[in-house]
Amino acid sequence: MILIGLTGGIGCGKSEVSRLLEKRGAVIVDADLIVRELQQPGAEIFRRMVEMFGDKVLAADGSLDRAAVANEVFKDTEILGKLNLLIHPVVRRVMNERVEKHRDTDKVVVLDIPLLVENPREGLDGILVVDLDPQIAIERIVDQRKMSIDDAKARVSRQSTREQRLAIANHVIDNSGDRDALAKKVETAWSWISSLR
């Protein structure tokens, strides 16, 4: 197994890179998707978040109201810290369980972790960083996710910096071009990953 860490800032196109790597045969273990699974009604993180915040983070149908959670955590860094302490160990455990299923194979397993700088992983064969100028990322977030520019800037500012991400990279995908350019960069990254065998 080749174990790769994939990271990048919000709006950088990391999800598209993940999709393109999966098309080439990589197994994707996505931290955000795992969080969403664990936030379903009755799941482990869902129960703990309701204990932490109370019913104000529940939607009318009993599911988690993500906007309400965001309102709670983005206005108070201490609450965000507590939430991260609650979520990250559980997500790490589930990610490790999924990686172990492929330990004795020749597969490429990609850990898609937005907060890889903040939560370093041991045992990676390499780190792939999707890079984009933060200003372009903000424009893409506003355009594609219909987020306000202030909200987009706030989210970018709360992440590790571009420089911090580039400092941990073994290979960088520059996503400042179009989708065709990105596909070519992913092909080059796949060659790099394959050379790690």
mmCIF file with all atom_site columns, C-alpha atoms in Angstrom:
data_model
loop_
_atom_site.group_PDB
_atom_site.id
_atom_site.type_symbol
_atom_site.label_atom_id
_atom_site.label_alt_id
_atom_site.label_comp_id
_atom_site.label_asym_id
_atom_site.label_entity_id
_atom_site.label_seq_id
_atom_site.pdbx_PDB_ins_code
_atom_site.Cartn_x
_atom_site.Cartn_y
_atom_site.Cartn_z
_atom_site.occupancy
_atom_site.B_iso_or_equiv
_atom_site.pdbx_formal_charge
_atom_site.auth_seq_id
_atom_site.auth_comp_id
_atom_site.auth_asym_id
_atom_site.auth_atom_id
_atom_site.pdbx_PDB_model_num
ATOM 1   C CA . MET A 1 1   ? 0.000   0.000  0.000   1.00 0.00 ? 1   MET A CA 1
ATOM 2   C CA . ILE A 1 2   ? 1.068   3.545  -0.756  1.00 0.00 ? 2   ILE A CA 1
ATOM 3   C CA . LEU A 1 3   ? -0.411  5.996  1.758   1.00 0.00 ? 3   LEU A CA 1
ATOM 4   C CA . ILE A 1 4   ? -0.754  9.602  0.572   1.00 0.00 ? 4   ILE A CA 1
ATOM 5   C CA . GLY A 1 5   ? -1.998  12.622 2.492   1.00 0.00 ? 5   GLY A CA 1
ATOM 6   C CA . LEU A 1 6   ? -3.994  15.053 0.357   1.00 0.00 ? 6   LEU A CA 1
ATOM 7   C CA . THR A 1 7   ? -4.708  18.561 1.578   1.00 0.00 ? 7   THR A CA 1
ATOM 8   C CA . GLY A 1 8   ? -5.466  22.085 0.420   1.00 0.00 ? 8   GLY A CA 1
ATOM 9   C CA . GLY A 1 9   ? -7.365  25.159 1.519   1.00 0.00 ? 9   GLY A CA 1
ATOM 10  C CA . ILE A 1 10  ? -11.089 25.676 1.109   1.00 0.00 ? 10  ILE A CA 1
ATOM 11  C CA . GLY A 1 11  ? -11.997 26.392 -2.519  1.00 0.00 ? 11  GLY A CA 1
ATOM 12  C CA . CYS A 1 12  ? -8.712  25.018 -3.913  1.00 0.00 ? 12  CYS A CA 1
ATOM 13  C CA . GLY A 1 13  ? -10.309 22.134 -5.845  1.00 0.00 ? 13  GLY A CA 1
ATOM 14  C CA . LYS A 1 14  ? -9.174  19.314 -3.568  1.00 0.00 ? 14  LYS A CA 1
ATOM 15  C CA . SER A 1 15  ? -12.441 17.399 -4.050  1.00 0.00 ? 15  SER A CA 1
ATOM 16  C CA . GLU A 1 16  ? -11.943 17.398 -7.811  1.00 0.00 ? 16  GLU A CA 1
ATOM 17  C CA . VAL A 1 17  ? -8.345  16.185 -7.378  1.00 0.00 ? 17  VAL A CA 1
ATOM 18  C CA . SER A 1 18  ? -9.665  13.441 -5.101  1.00 0.00 ? 18  SER A CA 1
ATOM 19  C CA . ARG A 1 19  ? -12.215 12.417 -7.748  1.00 0.00 ? 19  ARG A CA 1
ATOM 20  C CA . LEU A 1 20  ? -9.549  12.314 -10.473 1.00 0.00 ? 20  LEU A CA 1
ATOM 21  C CA . LEU A 1 21  ? -7.234  10.216 -8.289  1.00 0.00 ? 21  LEU A CA 1
ATOM 22  C CA . GLU A 1 22  ? -10.093 7.813  -7.564  1.00 0.00 ? 22  GLU A CA 1
ATOM 23  C CA . LYS A 1 23  ? -10.668 7.450  -11.337 1.00 0.00 ? 23  LYS A CA 1
ATOM 24  C CA . ARG A 1 24  ? -7.058  6.290  -11.597 1.00 0.00 ? 24  ARG A CA 1
ATOM 25  C CA . GLY A 1 25  ? -7.658  3.582  -8.995  1.00 0.00 ? 25  GLY A CA 1
ATOM 26  C CA . ALA A 1 26  ? -6.856  5.282  -5.696  1.00 0.00 ? 26  ALA A CA 1
ATOM 27  C CA . VAL A 1 27  ? -8.889  4.423  -2.610  1.00 0.00 ? 27  VAL A CA 1
ATOM 28  C CA . ILE A 1 28  ? -10.082 7.713  -1.094  1.00 0.00 ? 28  ILE A CA 1
ATOM 29  C CA . VAL A 1 29  ? -10.542 7.992  2.653   1.00 0.00 ? 29  VAL A CA 1
ATOM 30  C CA . ASP A 1 30  ? -12.201 11.396 3.025   1.00 0.00 ? 30  ASP A CA 1
ATOM 31  C CA . ALA A 1 31  ? -12.156 13.010 6.478   1.00 0.00 ? 31  ALA A CA 1
ATOM 32  C CA . ASP A 1 32  ? -15.065 15.350 5.653   1.00 0.00 ? 32  ASP A CA 1
ATOM 33  C CA . LEU A 1 33  ? -17.255 12.483 4.405   1.00 0.00 ? 33  LEU A CA 1
ATOM 34  C CA . ILE A 1 34  ? -16.480 10.488 7.543   1.00 0.00 ? 34  ILE A CA 1
ATOM 35  C CA . VAL A 1 35  ? -17.470 13.488 9.692   1.00 0.00 ? 35  VAL A CA 1
ATOM 36  C CA . ARG A 1 36  ? -20.765 13.690 7.776   1.00 0.00 ? 36  ARG A CA 1
ATOM 37  C CA . GLU A 1 37  ? -21.395 9.968  8.320   1.00 0.00 ? 37  GLU A CA 1
ATOM 38  C CA . LEU A 1 38  ? -20.691 10.312 12.033  1.00 0.00 ? 38  LEU A CA 1
ATOM 39  C CA . GLN A 1 39  ? -22.998 13.348 12.228  1.00 0.00 ? 39  GLN A CA 1
ATOM 40  C CA . GLN A 1 40  ? -26.048 11.421 11.027  1.00 0.00 ? 40  GLN A CA 1
ATOM 41  C CA . PRO A 1 41  ? -28.830 11.137 13.650  1.00 0.00 ? 41  PRO A CA 1
ATOM 42  C CA . GLY A 1 42  ? -27.902 8.508  16.213  1.00 0.00 ? 42  GLY A CA 1
ATOM 43  C CA . ALA A 1 43  ? -24.232 8.281  15.159  1.00 0.00 ? 43  ALA A CA 1
ATOM 44  C CA . GLU A 1 44  ? -21.390 8.832  17.628  1.00 0.00 ? 44  GLU A CA 1
ATOM 45  C CA . ILE A 1 45  ? -20.428 12.429 16.835  1.00 0.00 ? 45  ILE A CA 1
ATOM 46  C CA . PHE A 1 46  ? -24.068 13.465 16.365  1.00 0.00 ? 46  PHE A CA 1
ATOM 47  C CA . ARG A 1 47  ? -24.885 12.321 19.920  1.00 0.00 ? 47  ARG A CA 1
ATOM 48  C CA . ARG A 1 48  ? -21.849 14.079 21.395  1.00 0.00 ? 48  ARG A CA 1
ATOM 49  C CA . MET A 1 49  ? -22.582 17.335 19.533  1.00 0.00 ? 49  MET A CA 1
ATOM 50  C CA . VAL A 1 50  ? -26.167 17.380 20.779  1.00 0.00 ? 50  VAL A CA 1
ATOM 51  C CA . GLU A 1 51  ? -24.820 16.823 24.314  1.00 0.00 ? 51  GLU A CA 1
ATOM 52  C CA . MET A 1 52  ? -22.404 19.710 23.789  1.00 0.00 ? 52  MET A CA 1
ATOM 53  C CA . PHE A 1 53  ? -24.726 22.269 22.142  1.00 0.00 ? 53  PHE A CA 1
ATOM 54  C CA . GLY A 1 54  ? -28.239 21.097 22.997  1.00 0.00 ? 54  GLY A CA 1
ATOM 55  C CA . ASP A 1 55  ? -31.263 21.125 20.698  1.00 0.00 ? 55  ASP A CA 1
ATOM 56  C CA . LYS A 1 56  ? -30.354 24.490 19.116  1.00 0.00 ? 56  LYS A CA 1
ATOM 57  C CA . VAL A 1 57  ? -28.153 22.634 16.590  1.00 0.00 ? 57  VAL A CA 1
ATOM 58  C CA . LEU A 1 58  ? -30.983 20.342 15.454  1.00 0.00 ? 58  LEU A CA 1
ATOM 59  C CA . ALA A 1 59  ? -33.065 20.920 12.337  1.00 0.00 ? 59  ALA A CA 1
ATOM 60  C CA . ALA A 1 60  ? -36.844 20.406 12.369  1.00 0.00 ? 60  ALA A CA 1
ATOM 61  C CA . ASP A 1 61  ? -36.409 16.839 11.058  1.00 0.00 ? 61  ASP A CA 1
ATOM 62  C CA . GLY A 1 62  ? -34.034 15.908 13.901  1.00 0.00 ? 62  GLY A CA 1
ATOM 63  C CA . SER A 1 63  ? -30.861 16.003 11.787  1.00 0.00 ? 63  SER A CA 1
ATOM 64  C CA . LEU A 1 64  ? -27.879 18.235 12.496  1.00 0.00 ? 64  LEU A CA 1
ATOM 65  C CA . ASP A 1 65  ? -28.345 21.839 11.364  1.00 0.00 ? 65  ASP A CA 1
ATOM 66  C CA . ARG A 1 66  ? -24.863 22.577 9.984   1.00 0.00 ? 66  ARG A CA 1
ATOM 67  C CA . ALA A 1 67  ? -25.536 26.307 9.668   1.00 0.00 ? 67  ALA A CA 1
ATOM 68  C CA . ALA A 1 68  ? -26.497 26.458 13.353  1.00 0.00 ? 68  ALA A CA 1
ATOM 69  C CA . VAL A 1 69  ? -23.311 24.600 14.296  1.00 0.00 ? 69  VAL A CA 1
ATOM 70  C CA . ALA A 1 70  ? -21.235 26.975 12.138  1.00 0.00 ? 70  ALA A CA 1
ATOM 71  C CA . ASN A 1 71  ? -22.873 29.952 13.856  1.00 0.00 ? 71  ASN A CA 1
ATOM 72  C CA . GLU A 1 72  ? -21.886 28.533 17.244  1.00 0.00 ? 72  GLU A CA 1
ATOM 73  C CA . VAL A 1 73  ? -18.273 27.640 16.452  1.00 0.00 ? 73  VAL A CA 1
ATOM 74  C CA . PHE A 1 74  ? -17.157 30.389 14.091  1.00 0.00 ? 74  PHE A CA 1
ATOM 75  C CA . LYS A 1 75  ? -17.933 33.128 16.592  1.00 0.00 ? 75  LYS A CA 1
ATOM 76  C CA . ASP A 1 76  ? -15.986 31.489 19.434  1.00 0.00 ? 76  ASP A CA 1
ATOM 77  C CA . THR A 1 77  ? -12.561 29.910 18.930  1.00 0.00 ? 77  THR A CA 1
ATOM 78  C CA . GLU A 1 78  ? -12.779 28.195 22.333  1.00 0.00 ? 78  GLU A CA 1
ATOM 79  C CA . ILE A 1 79  ? -15.962 26.361 21.319  1.00 0.00 ? 79  ILE A CA 1
ATOM 80  C CA . LEU A 1 80  ? -14.382 25.484 17.961  1.00 0.00 ? 80  LEU A CA 1
ATOM 81  C CA . GLY A 1 81  ? -11.407 24.027 19.843  1.00 0.00 ? 81  GLY A CA 1
ATOM 82  C CA . LYS A 1 82  ? -13.689 21.919 22.043  1.00 0.00 ? 82  LYS A CA 1
ATOM 83  C CA . LEU A 1 83  ? -15.593 20.681 19.001  1.00 0.00 ? 83  LEU A CA 1
ATOM 84  C CA . ASN A 1 84  ? -12.337 19.730 17.268  1.00 0.00 ? 84  ASN A CA 1
ATOM 85  C CA . LEU A 1 85  ? -11.226 17.811 20.373  1.00 0.00 ? 85  LEU A CA 1
ATOM 86  C CA . LEU A 1 86  ? -14.503 15.931 20.226  1.00 0.00 ? 86  LEU A CA 1
ATOM 87  C CA . ILE A 1 87  ? -14.456 15.185 16.488  1.00 0.00 ? 87  ILE A CA 1
ATOM 88  C CA . HIS A 1 88  ? -10.813 14.602 15.511  1.00 0.00 ? 88  HIS A CA 1
ATOM 89  C CA . PRO A 1 89  ? -9.997  11.515 17.638  1.00 0.00 ? 89  PRO A CA 1
ATOM 90  C CA . VAL A 1 90  ? -13.135 9.727  16.435  1.00 0.00 ? 90  VAL A CA 1
ATOM 91  C CA . VAL A 1 91  ? -12.491 10.609 12.783  1.00 0.00 ? 91  VAL A CA 1
ATOM 92  C CA . ARG A 1 92  ? -8.839  9.545  13.104  1.00 0.00 ? 92  ARG A CA 1
ATOM 93  C CA . ARG A 1 93  ? -9.909  6.176  14.552  1.00 0.00 ? 93  ARG A CA 1
ATOM 94  C CA . VAL A 1 94  ? -12.391 5.555  11.707  1.00 0.00 ? 94  VAL A CA 1
ATOM 95  C CA . MET A 1 95  ? -9.845  6.652  9.076   1.00 0.00 ? 95  MET A CA 1
ATOM 96  C CA . ASN A 1 96  ? -7.254  4.281  10.557  1.00 0.00 ? 96  ASN A CA 1
ATOM 97  C CA . GLU A 1 97  ? -9.756  1.404  10.470  1.00 0.00 ? 97  GLU A CA 1
ATOM 98  C CA . ARG A 1 98  ? -10.425 2.080  6.776   1.00 0.00 ? 98  ARG A CA 1
ATOM 99  C CA . VAL A 1 99  ? -6.717  2.346  5.934   1.00 0.00 ? 99  VAL A CA 1
ATOM 100 C CA . GLU A 1 100 ? -5.952  -0.946 7.691   1.00 0.00 ? 100 GLU A CA 1
ATOM 101 C CA . LYS A 1 101 ? -8.307  -2.799 5.316   1.00 0.00 ? 101 LYS A CA 1
ATOM 102 C CA . HIS A 1 102 ? -5.803  -2.029 2.525   1.00 0.00 ? 102 HIS A CA 1
ATOM 103 C CA . ARG A 1 103 ? -2.563  -2.422 4.487   1.00 0.00 ? 103 ARG A CA 1
ATOM 104 C CA . ASP A 1 104 ? -1.480  -5.647 2.761   1.00 0.00 ? 104 ASP A CA 1
ATOM 105 C CA . THR A 1 105 ? -2.512  -4.642 -0.765  1.00 0.00 ? 105 THR A CA 1
ATOM 106 C CA . ASP A 1 106 ? -0.730  -2.774 -3.538  1.00 0.00 ? 106 ASP A CA 1
ATOM 107 C CA . LYS A 1 107 ? -3.393  -0.051 -3.586  1.00 0.00 ? 107 LYS A CA 1
ATOM 108 C CA . VAL A 1 108 ? -2.814  3.696  -3.415  1.00 0.00 ? 108 VAL A CA 1
ATOM 109 C CA . VAL A 1 109 ? -4.780  4.970  -0.411  1.00 0.00 ? 109 VAL A CA 1
ATOM 110 C CA . VAL A 1 110 ? -5.334  8.724  -0.286  1.00 0.00 ? 110 VAL A CA 1
ATOM 111 C CA . LEU A 1 111 ? -6.248  10.367 3.015   1.00 0.00 ? 111 LEU A CA 1
ATOM 112 C CA . ASP A 1 112 ? -8.197  13.471 2.034   1.00 0.00 ? 112 ASP A CA 1
ATOM 113 C CA . ILE A 1 113 ? -7.635  15.691 5.097   1.00 0.00 ? 113 ILE A CA 1
ATOM 114 C CA . PRO A 1 114 ? -8.375  19.428 4.884   1.00 0.00 ? 114 PRO A CA 1
ATOM 115 C CA . LEU A 1 115 ? -6.658  20.080 8.234   1.00 0.00 ? 115 LEU A CA 1
ATOM 116 C CA . LEU A 1 116 ? -3.489  18.037 7.649   1.00 0.00 ? 116 LEU A CA 1
ATOM 117 C CA . VAL A 1 117 ? -1.225  20.918 8.724   1.00 0.00 ? 117 VAL A CA 1
ATOM 118 C CA . GLU A 1 118 ? -3.154  21.280 11.984  1.00 0.00 ? 118 GLU A CA 1
ATOM 119 C CA . ASN A 1 119 ? -3.400  17.505 12.519  1.00 0.00 ? 119 ASN A CA 1
ATOM 120 C CA . PRO A 1 120 ? -0.235  15.868 11.138  1.00 0.00 ? 120 PRO A CA 1
ATOM 121 C CA . ARG A 1 121 ? -0.357  12.157 10.265  1.00 0.00 ? 121 ARG A CA 1
ATOM 122 C CA . GLU A 1 122 ? 2.460   9.695  10.771  1.00 0.00 ? 122 GLU A CA 1
ATOM 123 C CA . GLY A 1 123 ? 3.199   6.876  8.361   1.00 0.00 ? 123 GLY A CA 1
ATOM 124 C CA . LEU A 1 124 ? 2.456   8.747  5.140   1.00 0.00 ? 124 LEU A CA 1
ATOM 125 C CA . ASP A 1 125 ? 4.541   7.915  2.080   1.00 0.00 ? 125 ASP A CA 1
ATOM 126 C CA . GLY A 1 126 ? 4.005   11.425 0.761   1.00 0.00 ? 126 GLY A CA 1
ATOM 127 C CA . ILE A 1 127 ? 1.912   14.588 1.033   1.00 0.00 ? 127 ILE A CA 1
ATOM 128 C CA . LEU A 1 128 ? 0.114   16.044 -1.962  1.00 0.00 ? 128 LEU A CA 1
ATOM 129 C CA . VAL A 1 129 ? -0.975  19.672 -1.639  1.00 0.00 ? 129 VAL A CA 1
ATOM 130 C CA . VAL A 1 130 ? -3.514  21.299 -3.959  1.00 0.00 ? 130 VAL A CA 1
ATOM 131 C CA . ASP A 1 131 ? -2.402  24.926 -4.158  1.00 0.00 ? 131 ASP A CA 1
ATOM 132 C CA . LEU A 1 132 ? -4.335  28.012 -5.155  1.00 0.00 ? 132 LEU A CA 1
ATOM 133 C CA . ASP A 1 133 ? -3.933  31.717 -4.479  1.00 0.00 ? 133 ASP A CA 1
ATOM 134 C CA . PRO A 1 134 ? -6.268  32.457 -1.529  1.00 0.00 ? 134 PRO A CA 1
ATOM 135 C CA . GLN A 1 135 ? -7.879  35.381 -3.398  1.00 0.00 ? 135 GLN A CA 1
ATOM 136 C CA . ILE A 1 136 ? -8.838  33.101 -6.309  1.00 0.00 ? 136 ILE A CA 1
ATOM 137 C CA . ALA A 1 137 ? -10.080 30.507 -3.792  1.00 0.00 ? 137 ALA A CA 1
ATOM 138 C CA . ILE A 1 138 ? -12.352 33.129 -2.195  1.00 0.00 ? 138 ILE A CA 1
ATOM 139 C CA . GLU A 1 139 ? -13.737 34.079 -5.626  1.00 0.00 ? 139 GLU A CA 1
ATOM 140 C CA . ARG A 1 140 ? -14.439 30.409 -6.415  1.00 0.00 ? 140 ARG A CA 1
ATOM 141 C CA . ILE A 1 141 ? -16.133 29.819 -3.032  1.00 0.00 ? 141 ILE A CA 1
ATOM 142 C CA . VAL A 1 142 ? -18.402 32.834 -3.537  1.00 0.00 ? 142 VAL A CA 1
ATOM 143 C CA . ASP A 1 143 ? -19.200 31.806 -7.111  1.00 0.00 ? 143 ASP A CA 1
ATOM 144 C CA . GLN A 1 144 ? -19.648 28.038 -6.631  1.00 0.00 ? 144 GLN A CA 1
ATOM 145 C CA . ARG A 1 145 ? -20.974 27.768 -3.082  1.00 0.00 ? 145 ARG A CA 1
ATOM 146 C CA . LYS A 1 146 ? -22.999 30.996 -3.092  1.00 0.00 ? 146 LYS A CA 1
ATOM 147 C CA . MET A 1 147 ? -21.292 32.041 0.147   1.00 0.00 ? 147 MET A CA 1
ATOM 148 C CA . SER A 1 148 ? -20.955 35.701 1.057   1.00 0.00 ? 148 SER A CA 1
ATOM 149 C CA . ILE A 1 149 ? -17.518 37.191 0.474   1.00 0.00 ? 149 ILE A CA 1
ATOM 150 C CA . ASP A 1 150 ? -17.149 37.955 4.210   1.00 0.00 ? 150 ASP A CA 1
ATOM 151 C CA . ASP A 1 151 ? -17.994 34.355 5.145   1.00 0.00 ? 151 ASP A CA 1
ATOM 152 C CA . ALA A 1 152 ? -15.576 33.030 2.511   1.00 0.00 ? 152 ALA A CA 1
ATOM 153 C CA . LYS A 1 153 ? -12.769 35.303 3.766   1.00 0.00 ? 153 LYS A CA 1
ATOM 154 C CA . ALA A 1 154 ? -13.468 34.296 7.373   1.00 0.00 ? 154 ALA A CA 1
ATOM 155 C CA . ARG A 1 155 ? -13.235 30.591 6.540   1.00 0.00 ? 155 ARG A CA 1
ATOM 156 C CA . VAL A 1 156 ? -10.012 31.035 4.583   1.00 0.00 ? 156 VAL A CA 1
ATOM 157 C CA . SER A 1 157 ? -8.499  33.055 7.444   1.00 0.00 ? 157 SER A CA 1
ATOM 158 C CA . ARG A 1 158 ? -9.221  30.289 9.980   1.00 0.00 ? 158 ARG A CA 1
ATOM 159 C CA . GLN A 1 159 ? -7.261  27.676 8.052   1.00 0.00 ? 159 GLN A CA 1
ATOM 160 C CA . SER A 1 160 ? -3.549  27.071 7.926   1.00 0.00 ? 160 SER A CA 1
ATOM 161 C CA . THR A 1 161 ? -1.806  29.458 5.558   1.00 0.00 ? 161 THR A CA 1
ATOM 162 C CA . ARG A 1 162 ? -0.811  28.675 2.004   1.00 0.00 ? 162 ARG A CA 1
ATOM 163 C CA . GLU A 1 163 ? 2.836   28.819 3.123   1.00 0.00 ? 163 GLU A CA 1
ATOM 164 C CA . GLN A 1 164 ? 2.208   26.310 5.933   1.00 0.00 ? 164 GLN A CA 1
ATOM 165 C CA . ARG A 1 165 ? 0.602   23.858 3.504   1.00 0.00 ? 165 ARG A CA 1
ATOM 166 C CA . LEU A 1 166 ? 3.390   24.234 0.931   1.00 0.00 ? 166 LEU A CA 1
ATOM 167 C CA . ALA A 1 167 ? 5.970   23.648 3.684   1.00 0.00 ? 167 ALA A CA 1
ATOM 168 C CA . ILE A 1 168 ? 4.670   20.095 4.288   1.00 0.00 ? 168 ILE A CA 1
ATOM 169 C CA . ALA A 1 169 ? 4.219   19.207 0.591   1.00 0.00 ? 169 ALA A CA 1
ATOM 170 C CA . ASN A 1 170 ? 6.186   16.483 -1.172  1.00 0.00 ? 170 ASN A CA 1
ATOM 171 C CA . HIS A 1 171 ? 4.313   17.268 -4.392  1.00 0.00 ? 171 HIS A CA 1
ATOM 172 C CA . VAL A 1 172 ? 2.193   20.304 -5.319  1.00 0.00 ? 172 VAL A CA 1
ATOM 173 C CA . ILE A 1 173 ? -0.724  20.542 -7.737  1.00 0.00 ? 173 ILE A CA 1
ATOM 174 C CA . ASP A 1 174 ? -1.218  24.138 -8.879  1.00 0.00 ? 174 ASP A CA 1
ATOM 175 C CA . ASN A 1 175 ? -4.949  24.549 -9.561  1.00 0.00 ? 175 ASN A CA 1
ATOM 176 C CA . SER A 1 176 ? -4.904  28.081 -10.959 1.00 0.00 ? 176 SER A CA 1
ATOM 177 C CA . GLY A 1 177 ? -5.862  26.870 -14.454 1.00 0.00 ? 177 GLY A CA 1
ATOM 178 C CA . ASP A 1 178 ? -8.960  25.222 -15.929 1.00 0.00 ? 178 ASP A CA 1
ATOM 179 C CA . ARG A 1 179 ? -10.195 21.630 -15.496 1.00 0.00 ? 179 ARG A CA 1
ATOM 180 C CA . ASP A 1 180 ? -8.112  20.317 -18.407 1.00 0.00 ? 180 ASP A CA 1
ATOM 181 C CA . ALA A 1 181 ? -4.975  21.813 -16.877 1.00 0.00 ? 181 ALA A CA 1
ATOM 182 C CA . LEU A 1 182 ? -5.905  20.263 -13.534 1.00 0.00 ? 182 LEU A CA 1
ATOM 183 C CA . ALA A 1 183 ? -6.370  16.819 -15.103 1.00 0.00 ? 183 ALA A CA 1
ATOM 184 C CA . LYS A 1 184 ? -2.835  17.034 -16.539 1.00 0.00 ? 184 LYS A CA 1
ATOM 185 C CA . LYS A 1 185 ? -1.411  18.082 -13.173 1.00 0.00 ? 185 LYS A CA 1
ATOM 186 C CA . VAL A 1 186 ? -3.185  15.139 -11.500 1.00 0.00 ? 186 VAL A CA 1
ATOM 187 C CA . GLU A 1 187 ? -1.699  12.798 -14.117 1.00 0.00 ? 187 GLU A CA 1
ATOM 188 C CA . THR A 1 188 ? 1.775   14.100 -13.197 1.00 0.00 ? 188 THR A CA 1
ATOM 189 C CA . ALA A 1 189 ? 0.946   13.650 -9.499  1.00 0.00 ? 189 ALA A CA 1
ATOM 190 C CA . TRP A 1 190 ? -0.191  10.069 -10.188 1.00 0.00 ? 190 TRP A CA 1
ATOM 191 C CA . SER A 1 191 ? 3.177   9.341  -11.823 1.00 0.00 ? 191 SER A CA 1
ATOM 192 C CA . TRP A 1 192 ? 4.889   10.729 -8.716  1.00 0.00 ? 192 TRP A CA 1
ATOM 193 C CA . ILE A 1 193 ? 2.713   8.576  -6.438  1.00 0.00 ? 193 ILE A CA 1
ATOM 194 C CA . SER A 1 194 ? 3.398   5.486  -8.535  1.00 0.00 ? 194 SER A CA 1
ATOM 195 C CA . SER A 1 195 ? 7.154   6.112  -8.270  1.00 0.00 ? 195 SER A CA 1
ATOM 196 C CA . LEU A 1 196 ? 6.892   5.696  -4.486  1.00 0.00 ? 196 LEU A CA 1
ATOM 197 C CA . ARG A 1 197 ? 6.343   1.924  -4.768  1.00 0.00 ? 197 ARG A CA 1
#
